[in-house]
Amino acid sequence: MDGGFVDCHCHITAYEFAEDLEDVIKRTREAGVKTLISVTEEPSEFERVIQLFKSYPDLVAPCFGIHPIQGCGSHDQRSVKIQDLEPALPLFQKYRDDIVAVGEIGLDFTPWYAPTSQEREEQLTVFTKQLQISKDLDLPVNIHSRSAAKVTIATLKEQGITCALLHNFAGKPSVAMEGVQAGYFFSFPPAVCRNDQKAKLIKQIPLEHICLETDSPALGPEKHVRNEPKNISLVCEYIAHVKGITPQMVIHATTDNALRLFPKIKRLE
């Protein structure tokens, strides 16, 4: 897999890709992307990501997870409830050999999604239950945290999680360093190229703890334009620029990191 990109967090099951997925996959391969770690947010996506893994077994690495915000992509977004997790439980077991991580899971304490302590507590319950599943299945976790960086990292540590990717991390550098000390990894999408807000964070996190992601179809280089996995080279170049090293060094290190964090993707080679 040396020399190729690993997109450590994307949503290849998203409806935005339904019309032209074949073309998106073709462009992905042409851009030198070797693996798409495809996260899910709701149980309705689980079978779809398995289908895509079976269609593209050398490319798609499936993950199962219940996101802290349900109804993403619709106008009915709301904080997750414990009932949202229940239909997922048998599927984690059924496909335990196929999935490479548990994700996208985490905490989102954005005030308009989780205005009450009851909603935040319920998110925490759903999160910790899925962390337990990851331990039972011996899988890493692919993490979302928004307005909840400190409590997310504290929860991971309390639950004894050793293999975690914090995607598009937006917490303070000091909080990120707590994650680095715990052995966690951080990934950044092409949207970081649009402003230098994350430059300080990228500079501070050691390269040995950085992975690449696109979060496609979101967080692309242009606002309101569908993002694709092929754009991963842009974030690679940006990280190289911020750290003052070559893009080749970034590819090598981040692919190495991805293989350590998600050991099951080695089977895709």
PDB file of C-alpha atoms in Angstrom:
ATOM      1  CA  MET A   1       0.000   0.000   0.000  1.00  0.00           C
ATOM      2  CA  ASP A   2       3.091   2.185   0.084  1.00  0.00           C
ATOM      3  CA  GLY A   3       2.749   5.411  -1.880  1.00  0.00           C
ATOM      4  CA  GLY A   4      -1.051   5.478  -1.844  1.00  0.00           C
ATOM      5  CA  PHE A   5      -3.465   7.564   0.190  1.00  0.00           C
ATOM      6  CA  VAL A   6      -5.799   6.223   2.879  1.00  0.00           C
ATOM      7  CA  ASP A   7      -8.946   8.325   3.305  1.00  0.00           C
ATOM      8  CA  CYS A   8      -9.562   7.604   6.982  1.00  0.00           C
ATOM      9  CA  HIS A   9     -13.049   9.109   7.181  1.00  0.00           C
ATOM     10  CA  CYS A  10     -15.559   9.443   4.342  1.00  0.00           C
ATOM     11  CA  HIS A  11     -19.245   8.787   3.705  1.00  0.00           C
ATOM     12  CA  ILE A  12     -19.323   6.819   0.472  1.00  0.00           C
ATOM     13  CA  THR A  13     -22.899   5.641   1.244  1.00  0.00           C
ATOM     14  CA  ALA A  14     -24.183   9.255   1.185  1.00  0.00           C
ATOM     15  CA  TYR A  15     -27.094   9.985  -1.140  1.00  0.00           C
ATOM     16  CA  GLU A  16     -24.941  12.679  -2.801  1.00  0.00           C
ATOM     17  CA  PHE A  17     -22.948   9.850  -4.428  1.00  0.00           C
ATOM     18  CA  ALA A  18     -25.929   7.693  -5.470  1.00  0.00           C
ATOM     19  CA  GLU A  19     -26.127   9.014  -9.058  1.00  0.00           C
ATOM     20  CA  ASP A  20     -22.492   8.736 -10.152  1.00  0.00           C
ATOM     21  CA  LEU A  21     -20.694   6.480  -7.687  1.00  0.00           C
ATOM     22  CA  GLU A  22     -18.867   4.570 -10.441  1.00  0.00           C
ATOM     23  CA  ASP A  23     -17.302   7.822 -11.694  1.00  0.00           C
ATOM     24  CA  VAL A  24     -16.435   8.932  -8.157  1.00  0.00           C
ATOM     25  CA  ILE A  25     -14.692   5.583  -7.533  1.00  0.00           C
ATOM     26  CA  LYS A  26     -12.815   5.888 -10.847  1.00  0.00           C
ATOM     27  CA  ARG A  27     -11.574   9.395  -9.942  1.00  0.00           C
ATOM     28  CA  THR A  28     -10.688   8.120  -6.448  1.00  0.00           C
ATOM     29  CA  ARG A  29      -8.453   5.372  -7.865  1.00  0.00           C
ATOM     30  CA  GLU A  30      -6.897   7.745 -10.424  1.00  0.00           C
ATOM     31  CA  ALA A  31      -5.965  10.121  -7.584  1.00  0.00           C
ATOM     32  CA  GLY A  32      -3.942   7.331  -5.930  1.00  0.00           C
ATOM     33  CA  VAL A  33      -6.375   6.613  -3.083  1.00  0.00           C
ATOM     34  CA  LYS A  34      -5.895   2.998  -2.015  1.00  0.00           C
ATOM     35  CA  THR A  35      -8.451   2.725   0.802  1.00  0.00           C
ATOM     36  CA  LEU A  36     -11.710   4.465   1.712  1.00  0.00           C
ATOM     37  CA  ILE A  37     -12.579   4.021   5.364  1.00  0.00           C
ATOM     38  CA  SER A  38     -16.298   4.512   4.971  1.00  0.00           C
ATOM     39  CA  VAL A  39     -18.143   5.479   8.141  1.00  0.00           C
ATOM     40  CA  THR A  40     -21.883   5.272   8.757  1.00  0.00           C
ATOM     41  CA  GLU A  41     -24.231   7.333  10.941  1.00  0.00           C
ATOM     42  CA  GLU A  42     -27.461   5.311  11.143  1.00  0.00           C
ATOM     43  CA  PRO A  43     -28.385   1.586  10.986  1.00  0.00           C
ATOM     44  CA  SER A  44     -30.128   2.155   7.638  1.00  0.00           C
ATOM     45  CA  GLU A  45     -26.659   2.665   6.074  1.00  0.00           C
ATOM     46  CA  PHE A  46     -25.067  -0.515   7.429  1.00  0.00           C
ATOM     47  CA  GLU A  47     -26.189  -2.960   4.722  1.00  0.00           C
ATOM     48  CA  ARG A  48     -25.346  -0.387   2.033  1.00  0.00           C
ATOM     49  CA  VAL A  49     -21.735   0.010   3.181  1.00  0.00           C
ATOM     50  CA  ILE A  50     -21.369  -3.800   3.250  1.00  0.00           C
ATOM     51  CA  GLN A  51     -22.715  -3.947  -0.334  1.00  0.00           C
ATOM     52  CA  LEU A  52     -20.113  -1.370  -1.390  1.00  0.00           C
ATOM     53  CA  PHE A  53     -17.378  -3.352   0.377  1.00  0.00           C
ATOM     54  CA  LYS A  54     -18.475  -6.423  -1.596  1.00  0.00           C
ATOM     55  CA  SER A  55     -18.552  -4.432  -4.864  1.00  0.00           C
ATOM     56  CA  TYR A  56     -15.132  -2.805  -4.249  1.00  0.00           C
ATOM     57  CA  PRO A  57     -13.373  -5.192  -1.842  1.00  0.00           C
ATOM     58  CA  ASP A  58      -9.916  -3.766  -2.585  1.00  0.00           C
ATOM     59  CA  LEU A  59     -11.021  -0.172  -1.862  1.00  0.00           C
ATOM     60  CA  VAL A  60     -13.941   0.192   0.577  1.00  0.00           C
ATOM     61  CA  ALA A  61     -13.309  -0.524   4.273  1.00  0.00           C
ATOM     62  CA  PRO A  62     -16.681  -0.458   6.100  1.00  0.00           C
ATOM     63  CA  CYS A  63     -17.393   0.962   9.574  1.00  0.00           C
ATOM     64  CA  PHE A  64     -20.613   0.773  11.604  1.00  0.00           C
ATOM     65  CA  GLY A  65     -21.611   3.564  13.964  1.00  0.00           C
ATOM     66  CA  ILE A  66     -24.507   5.574  15.337  1.00  0.00           C
ATOM     67  CA  HIS A  67     -23.712   9.288  15.100  1.00  0.00           C
ATOM     68  CA  PRO A  68     -24.581  11.615  18.016  1.00  0.00           C
ATOM     69  CA  ILE A  69     -26.801  13.630  15.666  1.00  0.00           C
ATOM     70  CA  GLN A  70     -29.453  11.642  13.825  1.00  0.00           C
ATOM     71  CA  GLY A  71     -31.155  12.686  10.599  1.00  0.00           C
ATOM     72  CA  CYS A  72     -27.953  14.157   9.128  1.00  0.00           C
ATOM     73  CA  GLY A  73     -28.611  15.497   5.663  1.00  0.00           C
ATOM     74  CA  SER A  74     -32.270  16.178   6.496  1.00  0.00           C
ATOM     75  CA  HIS A  75     -34.132  19.045   8.167  1.00  0.00           C
ATOM     76  CA  ASP A  76     -35.081  16.830  11.111  1.00  0.00           C
ATOM     77  CA  GLN A  77     -31.694  16.622  12.798  1.00  0.00           C
ATOM     78  CA  ARG A  78     -31.834  15.760  16.482  1.00  0.00           C
ATOM     79  CA  SER A  79     -29.711  14.419  19.286  1.00  0.00           C
ATOM     80  CA  VAL A  80     -29.343  10.615  19.349  1.00  0.00           C
ATOM     81  CA  LYS A  81     -31.534   8.473  21.621  1.00  0.00           C
ATOM     82  CA  ILE A  82     -30.781   5.034  23.038  1.00  0.00           C
ATOM     83  CA  GLN A  83     -33.563   3.585  20.811  1.00  0.00           C
ATOM     84  CA  ASP A  84     -31.505   4.619  17.744  1.00  0.00           C
ATOM     85  CA  LEU A  85     -28.783   2.184  18.789  1.00  0.00           C
ATOM     86  CA  GLU A  86     -31.011  -0.858  19.378  1.00  0.00           C
ATOM     87  CA  PRO A  87     -31.573  -1.915  15.714  1.00  0.00           C
ATOM     88  CA  ALA A  88     -27.805  -1.647  15.141  1.00  0.00           C
ATOM     89  CA  LEU A  89     -26.754  -4.093  17.861  1.00  0.00           C
ATOM     90  CA  PRO A  90     -27.365  -7.387  15.983  1.00  0.00           C
ATOM     91  CA  LEU A  91     -25.688  -5.941  12.851  1.00  0.00           C
ATOM     92  CA  PHE A  92     -22.434  -5.243  14.702  1.00  0.00           C
ATOM     93  CA  GLN A  93     -22.329  -8.967  15.511  1.00  0.00           C
ATOM     94  CA  LYS A  94     -23.491 -10.180  12.102  1.00  0.00           C
ATOM     95  CA  TYR A  95     -20.801  -8.235  10.218  1.00  0.00           C
ATOM     96  CA  ARG A  96     -18.079  -8.232  12.876  1.00  0.00           C
ATOM     97  CA  ASP A  97     -15.576  -9.854  10.473  1.00  0.00           C
ATOM     98  CA  ASP A  98     -16.182  -7.284   7.728  1.00  0.00           C
ATOM     99  CA  ILE A  99     -16.062  -3.983   9.599  1.00  0.00           C
ATOM    100  CA  VAL A 100     -12.684  -2.320  10.239  1.00  0.00           C
ATOM    101  CA  ALA A 101     -13.806   0.163  12.941  1.00  0.00           C
ATOM    102  CA  VAL A 102     -16.752   1.403  14.973  1.00  0.00           C
ATOM    103  CA  GLY A 103     -17.738   4.822  13.670  1.00  0.00           C
ATOM    104  CA  GLU A 104     -18.818   7.477  13.215  1.00  0.00           C
ATOM    105  CA  ILE A 105     -19.543   7.780  16.902  1.00  0.00           C
ATOM    106  CA  GLY A 106     -18.946  10.492  19.479  1.00  0.00           C
ATOM    107  CA  LEU A 107     -20.428  13.572  21.103  1.00  0.00           C
ATOM    108  CA  ASP A 108     -21.983  16.711  19.648  1.00  0.00           C
ATOM    109  CA  PHE A 109     -22.910  19.271  22.274  1.00  0.00           C
ATOM    110  CA  THR A 110     -23.744  22.010  19.757  1.00  0.00           C
ATOM    111  CA  PRO A 111     -26.380  24.025  21.676  1.00  0.00           C
ATOM    112  CA  TRP A 112     -29.174  23.783  19.097  1.00  0.00           C
ATOM    113  CA  TYR A 113     -28.786  19.971  18.849  1.00  0.00           C
ATOM    114  CA  ALA A 114     -28.279  19.151  22.513  1.00  0.00           C
ATOM    115  CA  PRO A 115     -29.633  22.074  24.559  1.00  0.00           C
ATOM    116  CA  THR A 116     -30.428  20.041  27.705  1.00  0.00           C
ATOM    117  CA  SER A 117     -28.283  17.972  30.051  1.00  0.00           C
ATOM    118  CA  GLN A 118     -30.683  15.058  29.432  1.00  0.00           C
ATOM    119  CA  GLU A 119     -29.792  15.037  25.711  1.00  0.00           C
ATOM    120  CA  ARG A 120     -26.088  15.275  26.468  1.00  0.00           C
ATOM    121  CA  GLU A 121     -26.360  12.404  28.967  1.00  0.00           C
ATOM    122  CA  GLU A 122     -28.178  10.254  26.416  1.00  0.00           C
ATOM    123  CA  GLN A 123     -25.476  10.978  23.819  1.00  0.00           C
ATOM    124  CA  LEU A 124     -22.888   9.913  26.393  1.00  0.00           C
ATOM    125  CA  THR A 125     -24.769   6.642  27.031  1.00  0.00           C
ATOM    126  CA  VAL A 126     -24.973   5.821  23.297  1.00  0.00           C
ATOM    127  CA  PHE A 127     -21.289   6.735  22.907  1.00  0.00           C
ATOM    128  CA  THR A 128     -20.063   4.589  25.828  1.00  0.00           C
ATOM    129  CA  LYS A 129     -22.177   1.613  24.711  1.00  0.00           C
ATOM    130  CA  GLN A 130     -20.510   1.779  21.290  1.00  0.00           C
ATOM    131  CA  LEU A 131     -17.067   2.114  22.882  1.00  0.00           C
ATOM    132  CA  GLN A 132     -17.873  -1.113  24.737  1.00  0.00           C
ATOM    133  CA  ILE A 133     -18.830  -2.759  21.409  1.00  0.00           C
ATOM    134  CA  SER A 134     -15.489  -1.659  19.935  1.00  0.00           C
ATOM    135  CA  LYS A 135     -13.673  -3.319  22.854  1.00  0.00           C
ATOM    136  CA  ASP A 136     -15.761  -6.507  22.530  1.00  0.00           C
ATOM    137  CA  LEU A 137     -14.971  -6.680  18.792  1.00  0.00           C
ATOM    138  CA  ASP A 138     -11.360  -5.515  19.253  1.00  0.00           C
ATOM    139  CA  LEU A 139     -11.822  -2.662  16.784  1.00  0.00           C
ATOM    140  CA  PRO A 140     -10.604   0.954  16.686  1.00  0.00           C
ATOM    141  CA  VAL A 141     -13.070   3.854  16.861  1.00  0.00           C
ATOM    142  CA  ASN A 142     -13.691   6.666  14.355  1.00  0.00           C
ATOM    143  CA  ILE A 143     -14.766   9.706  16.392  1.00  0.00           C
ATOM    144  CA  HIS A 144     -16.874  12.842  15.901  1.00  0.00           C
ATOM    145  CA  SER A 145     -16.605  15.582  18.525  1.00  0.00           C
ATOM    146  CA  ARG A 146     -18.142  19.019  18.265  1.00  0.00           C
ATOM    147  CA  SER A 147     -18.354  21.471  21.156  1.00  0.00           C
ATOM    148  CA  ALA A 148     -17.295  18.469  23.259  1.00  0.00           C
ATOM    149  CA  ALA A 149     -13.555  17.956  22.676  1.00  0.00           C
ATOM    150  CA  LYS A 150     -12.486  17.692  26.316  1.00  0.00           C
ATOM    151  CA  VAL A 151     -15.277  15.360  27.441  1.00  0.00           C
ATOM    152  CA  THR A 152     -14.834  13.181  24.317  1.00  0.00           C
ATOM    153  CA  ILE A 153     -11.132  12.572  25.004  1.00  0.00           C
ATOM    154  CA  ALA A 154     -11.781  12.133  28.745  1.00  0.00           C
ATOM    155  CA  THR A 155     -14.480   9.525  27.984  1.00  0.00           C
ATOM    156  CA  LEU A 156     -12.213   7.619  25.582  1.00  0.00           C
ATOM    157  CA  LYS A 157      -9.513   7.470  28.258  1.00  0.00           C
ATOM    158  CA  GLU A 158     -11.962   6.502  31.041  1.00  0.00           C
ATOM    159  CA  GLN A 159     -13.293   3.669  28.905  1.00  0.00           C
ATOM    160  CA  GLY A 160      -9.787   2.334  28.273  1.00  0.00           C
ATOM    161  CA  ILE A 161      -9.805   3.037  24.531  1.00  0.00           C
ATOM    162  CA  THR A 162      -6.335   2.805  23.012  1.00  0.00           C
ATOM    163  CA  CYS A 163      -7.052   3.035  19.244  1.00  0.00           C
ATOM    164  CA  ALA A 164      -9.020   6.118  18.210  1.00  0.00           C
ATOM    165  CA  LEU A 165      -9.176   8.552  15.317  1.00  0.00           C
ATOM    166  CA  LEU A 166     -10.549  12.007  16.123  1.00  0.00           C
ATOM    167  CA  HIS A 167     -11.806  13.282  12.792  1.00  0.00           C
ATOM    168  CA  ASN A 168     -11.835  16.988  11.893  1.00  0.00           C
ATOM    169  CA  PHE A 169     -10.880  17.811  15.463  1.00  0.00           C
ATOM    170  CA  ALA A 170     -11.856  21.348  16.483  1.00  0.00           C
ATOM    171  CA  GLY A 171     -10.741  21.455  20.109  1.00  0.00           C
ATOM    172  CA  LYS A 172      -7.877  23.451  21.589  1.00  0.00           C
ATOM    173  CA  PRO A 173      -4.292  22.306  20.882  1.00  0.00           C
ATOM    174  CA  SER A 174      -3.835  21.612  24.630  1.00  0.00           C
ATOM    175  CA  VAL A 175      -6.813  19.202  24.544  1.00  0.00           C
ATOM    176  CA  ALA A 176      -5.493  17.589  21.363  1.00  0.00           C
ATOM    177  CA  MET A 177      -2.171  16.974  23.122  1.00  0.00           C
ATOM    178  CA  GLU A 178      -4.027  14.988  25.817  1.00  0.00           C
ATOM    179  CA  GLY A 179      -5.235  12.768  22.961  1.00  0.00           C
ATOM    180  CA  VAL A 180      -1.722  12.508  21.525  1.00  0.00           C
ATOM    181  CA  GLN A 181      -0.429  11.415  24.952  1.00  0.00           C
ATOM    182  CA  ALA A 182      -3.138   8.720  25.031  1.00  0.00           C
ATOM    183  CA  GLY A 183      -1.895   7.474  21.637  1.00  0.00           C
ATOM    184  CA  TYR A 184      -4.839   8.766  19.572  1.00  0.00           C
ATOM    185  CA  PHE A 185      -4.738   9.954  15.969  1.00  0.00           C
ATOM    186  CA  PHE A 186      -6.195  13.094  14.385  1.00  0.00           C
ATOM    187  CA  SER A 187      -7.370  13.504  10.793  1.00  0.00           C
ATOM    188  CA  PHE A 188      -8.043  16.642   8.774  1.00  0.00           C
ATOM    189  CA  PRO A 189     -10.227  17.179   5.668  1.00  0.00           C
ATOM    190  CA  PRO A 190      -9.621  19.415   2.609  1.00  0.00           C
ATOM    191  CA  ALA A 191     -11.723  22.191   4.196  1.00  0.00           C
ATOM    192  CA  VAL A 192      -8.668  23.073   6.333  1.00  0.00           C
ATOM    193  CA  CYS A 193      -7.157  24.584   3.172  1.00  0.00           C
ATOM    194  CA  ARG A 194      -9.887  27.258   3.195  1.00  0.00           C
ATOM    195  CA  ASN A 195      -8.710  28.978   6.359  1.00  0.00           C
ATOM    196  CA  ASP A 196      -5.705  28.832   8.615  1.00  0.00           C
ATOM    197  CA  GLN A 197      -7.670  28.157  11.810  1.00  0.00           C
ATOM    198  CA  LYS A 198      -6.315  24.611  12.036  1.00  0.00           C
ATOM    199  CA  ALA A 199      -2.701  25.480  11.143  1.00  0.00           C
ATOM    200  CA  LYS A 200      -1.664  25.874  14.797  1.00  0.00           C
ATOM    201  CA  LEU A 201      -3.233  22.522  15.660  1.00  0.00           C
ATOM    202  CA  ILE A 202      -1.608  20.745  12.680  1.00  0.00           C
ATOM    203  CA  LYS A 203       1.745  22.286  13.560  1.00  0.00           C
ATOM    204  CA  GLN A 204       1.519  21.068  17.147  1.00  0.00           C
ATOM    205  CA  ILE A 205       0.295  17.493  16.572  1.00  0.00           C
ATOM    206  CA  PRO A 206       3.253  15.230  15.687  1.00  0.00           C
ATOM    207  CA  LEU A 207       3.114  13.742  12.187  1.00  0.00           C
ATOM    208  CA  GLU A 208       3.128  10.261  13.794  1.00  0.00           C
ATOM    209  CA  HIS A 209      -0.384  11.063  15.076  1.00  0.00           C
ATOM    210  CA  ILE A 210      -1.897  12.546  11.880  1.00  0.00           C
ATOM    211  CA  CYS A 211      -4.084  10.826   9.283  1.00  0.00           C
ATOM    212  CA  LEU A 212      -5.747  12.127   6.123  1.00  0.00           C
ATOM    213  CA  GLU A 213      -9.495  12.262   5.508  1.00  0.00           C
ATOM    214  CA  THR A 214     -11.948  13.926   3.166  1.00  0.00           C
ATOM    215  CA  ASP A 215     -15.255  13.546   5.098  1.00  0.00           C
ATOM    216  CA  SER A 216     -16.767  13.403   1.584  1.00  0.00           C
ATOM    217  CA  PRO A 217     -19.286  14.594   0.545  1.00  0.00           C
ATOM    218  CA  ALA A 218     -18.818  17.340   3.191  1.00  0.00           C
ATOM    219  CA  LEU A 219     -15.852  19.570   4.134  1.00  0.00           C
ATOM    220  CA  GLY A 220     -14.359  19.983   0.665  1.00  0.00           C
ATOM    221  CA  PRO A 221     -11.984  22.659  -0.617  1.00  0.00           C
ATOM    222  CA  GLU A 222     -14.942  24.786  -1.770  1.00  0.00           C
ATOM    223  CA  LYS A 223     -17.949  25.615   0.372  1.00  0.00           C
ATOM    224  CA  HIS A 224     -21.289  24.173  -0.820  1.00  0.00           C
ATOM    225  CA  VAL A 225     -19.580  22.029  -3.488  1.00  0.00           C
ATOM    226  CA  ARG A 226     -19.697  18.244  -3.117  1.00  0.00           C
ATOM    227  CA  ASN A 227     -16.399  16.911  -1.828  1.00  0.00           C
ATOM    228  CA  GLU A 228     -14.863  13.680  -3.193  1.00  0.00           C
ATOM    229  CA  PRO A 229     -12.114  11.337  -1.966  1.00  0.00           C
ATOM    230  CA  LYS A 230      -9.894  12.452  -4.882  1.00  0.00           C
ATOM    231  CA  ASN A 231      -9.419  15.781  -3.042  1.00  0.00           C
ATOM    232  CA  ILE A 232      -7.309  14.056  -0.379  1.00  0.00           C
ATOM    233  CA  SER A 233      -4.104  15.250  -2.094  1.00  0.00           C
ATOM    234  CA  LEU A 234      -5.075  18.851  -1.223  1.00  0.00           C
ATOM    235  CA  VAL A 235      -5.043  18.197   2.522  1.00  0.00           C
ATOM    236  CA  CYS A 236      -1.799  16.244   2.144  1.00  0.00           C
ATOM    237  CA  GLU A 237      -0.168  19.252   0.457  1.00  0.00           C
ATOM    238  CA  TYR A 238      -1.589  21.621   3.075  1.00  0.00           C
ATOM    239  CA  ILE A 239      -0.196  19.580   5.983  1.00  0.00           C
ATOM    240  CA  ALA A 240       3.179  19.382   4.197  1.00  0.00           C
ATOM    241  CA  HIS A 241       3.149  23.169   3.765  1.00  0.00           C
ATOM    242  CA  VAL A 242       2.240  23.843   7.428  1.00  0.00           C
ATOM    243  CA  LYS A 243       4.876  21.419   8.719  1.00  0.00           C
ATOM    244  CA  GLY A 244       7.542  22.466   6.209  1.00  0.00           C
ATOM    245  CA  ILE A 245       8.067  18.941   4.828  1.00  0.00           C
ATOM    246  CA  THR A 246       7.412  17.230   1.477  1.00  0.00           C
ATOM    247  CA  PRO A 247       3.976  15.857   0.504  1.00  0.00           C
ATOM    248  CA  GLN A 248       5.696  12.485  -0.030  1.00  0.00           C
ATOM    249  CA  MET A 249       6.710  12.427   3.645  1.00  0.00           C
ATOM    250  CA  VAL A 250       3.106  13.177   4.619  1.00  0.00           C
ATOM    251  CA  ILE A 251       1.731  10.378   2.404  1.00  0.00           C
ATOM    252  CA  HIS A 252       4.226   7.882   3.762  1.00  0.00           C
ATOM    253  CA  ALA A 253       3.652   8.782   7.431  1.00  0.00           C
ATOM    254  CA  THR A 254      -0.140   9.078   7.266  1.00  0.00           C
ATOM    255  CA  THR A 255      -0.556   5.790   5.376  1.00  0.00           C
ATOM    256  CA  ASP A 256       1.716   4.132   7.921  1.00  0.00           C
ATOM    257  CA  ASN A 257      -0.394   5.636  10.732  1.00  0.00           C
ATOM    258  CA  ALA A 258      -3.626   4.434   9.100  1.00  0.00           C
ATOM    259  CA  LEU A 259      -2.282   0.872   8.873  1.00  0.00           C
ATOM    260  CA  ARG A 260      -1.343   0.939  12.557  1.00  0.00           C
ATOM    261  CA  LEU A 261      -4.689   2.376  13.588  1.00  0.00           C
ATOM    262  CA  PHE A 262      -6.872   0.229  11.293  1.00  0.00           C
ATOM    263  CA  PRO A 263      -4.923  -3.056  10.991  1.00  0.00           C
ATOM    264  CA  LYS A 264      -7.803  -4.818   9.202  1.00  0.00           C
ATOM    265  CA  ILE A 265      -7.313  -2.617   6.099  1.00  0.00           C
ATOM    266  CA  LYS A 266      -4.162  -4.607   5.318  1.00  0.00           C
ATOM    267  CA  ARG A 267      -6.435  -7.308   3.874  1.00  0.00           C
ATOM    268  CA  LEU A 268      -7.479  -4.837   1.131  1.00  0.00           C
ATOM    269  CA  GLU A 269      -3.987  -4.694  -0.346  1.00  0.00           C
TER     270      GLU A 269
END
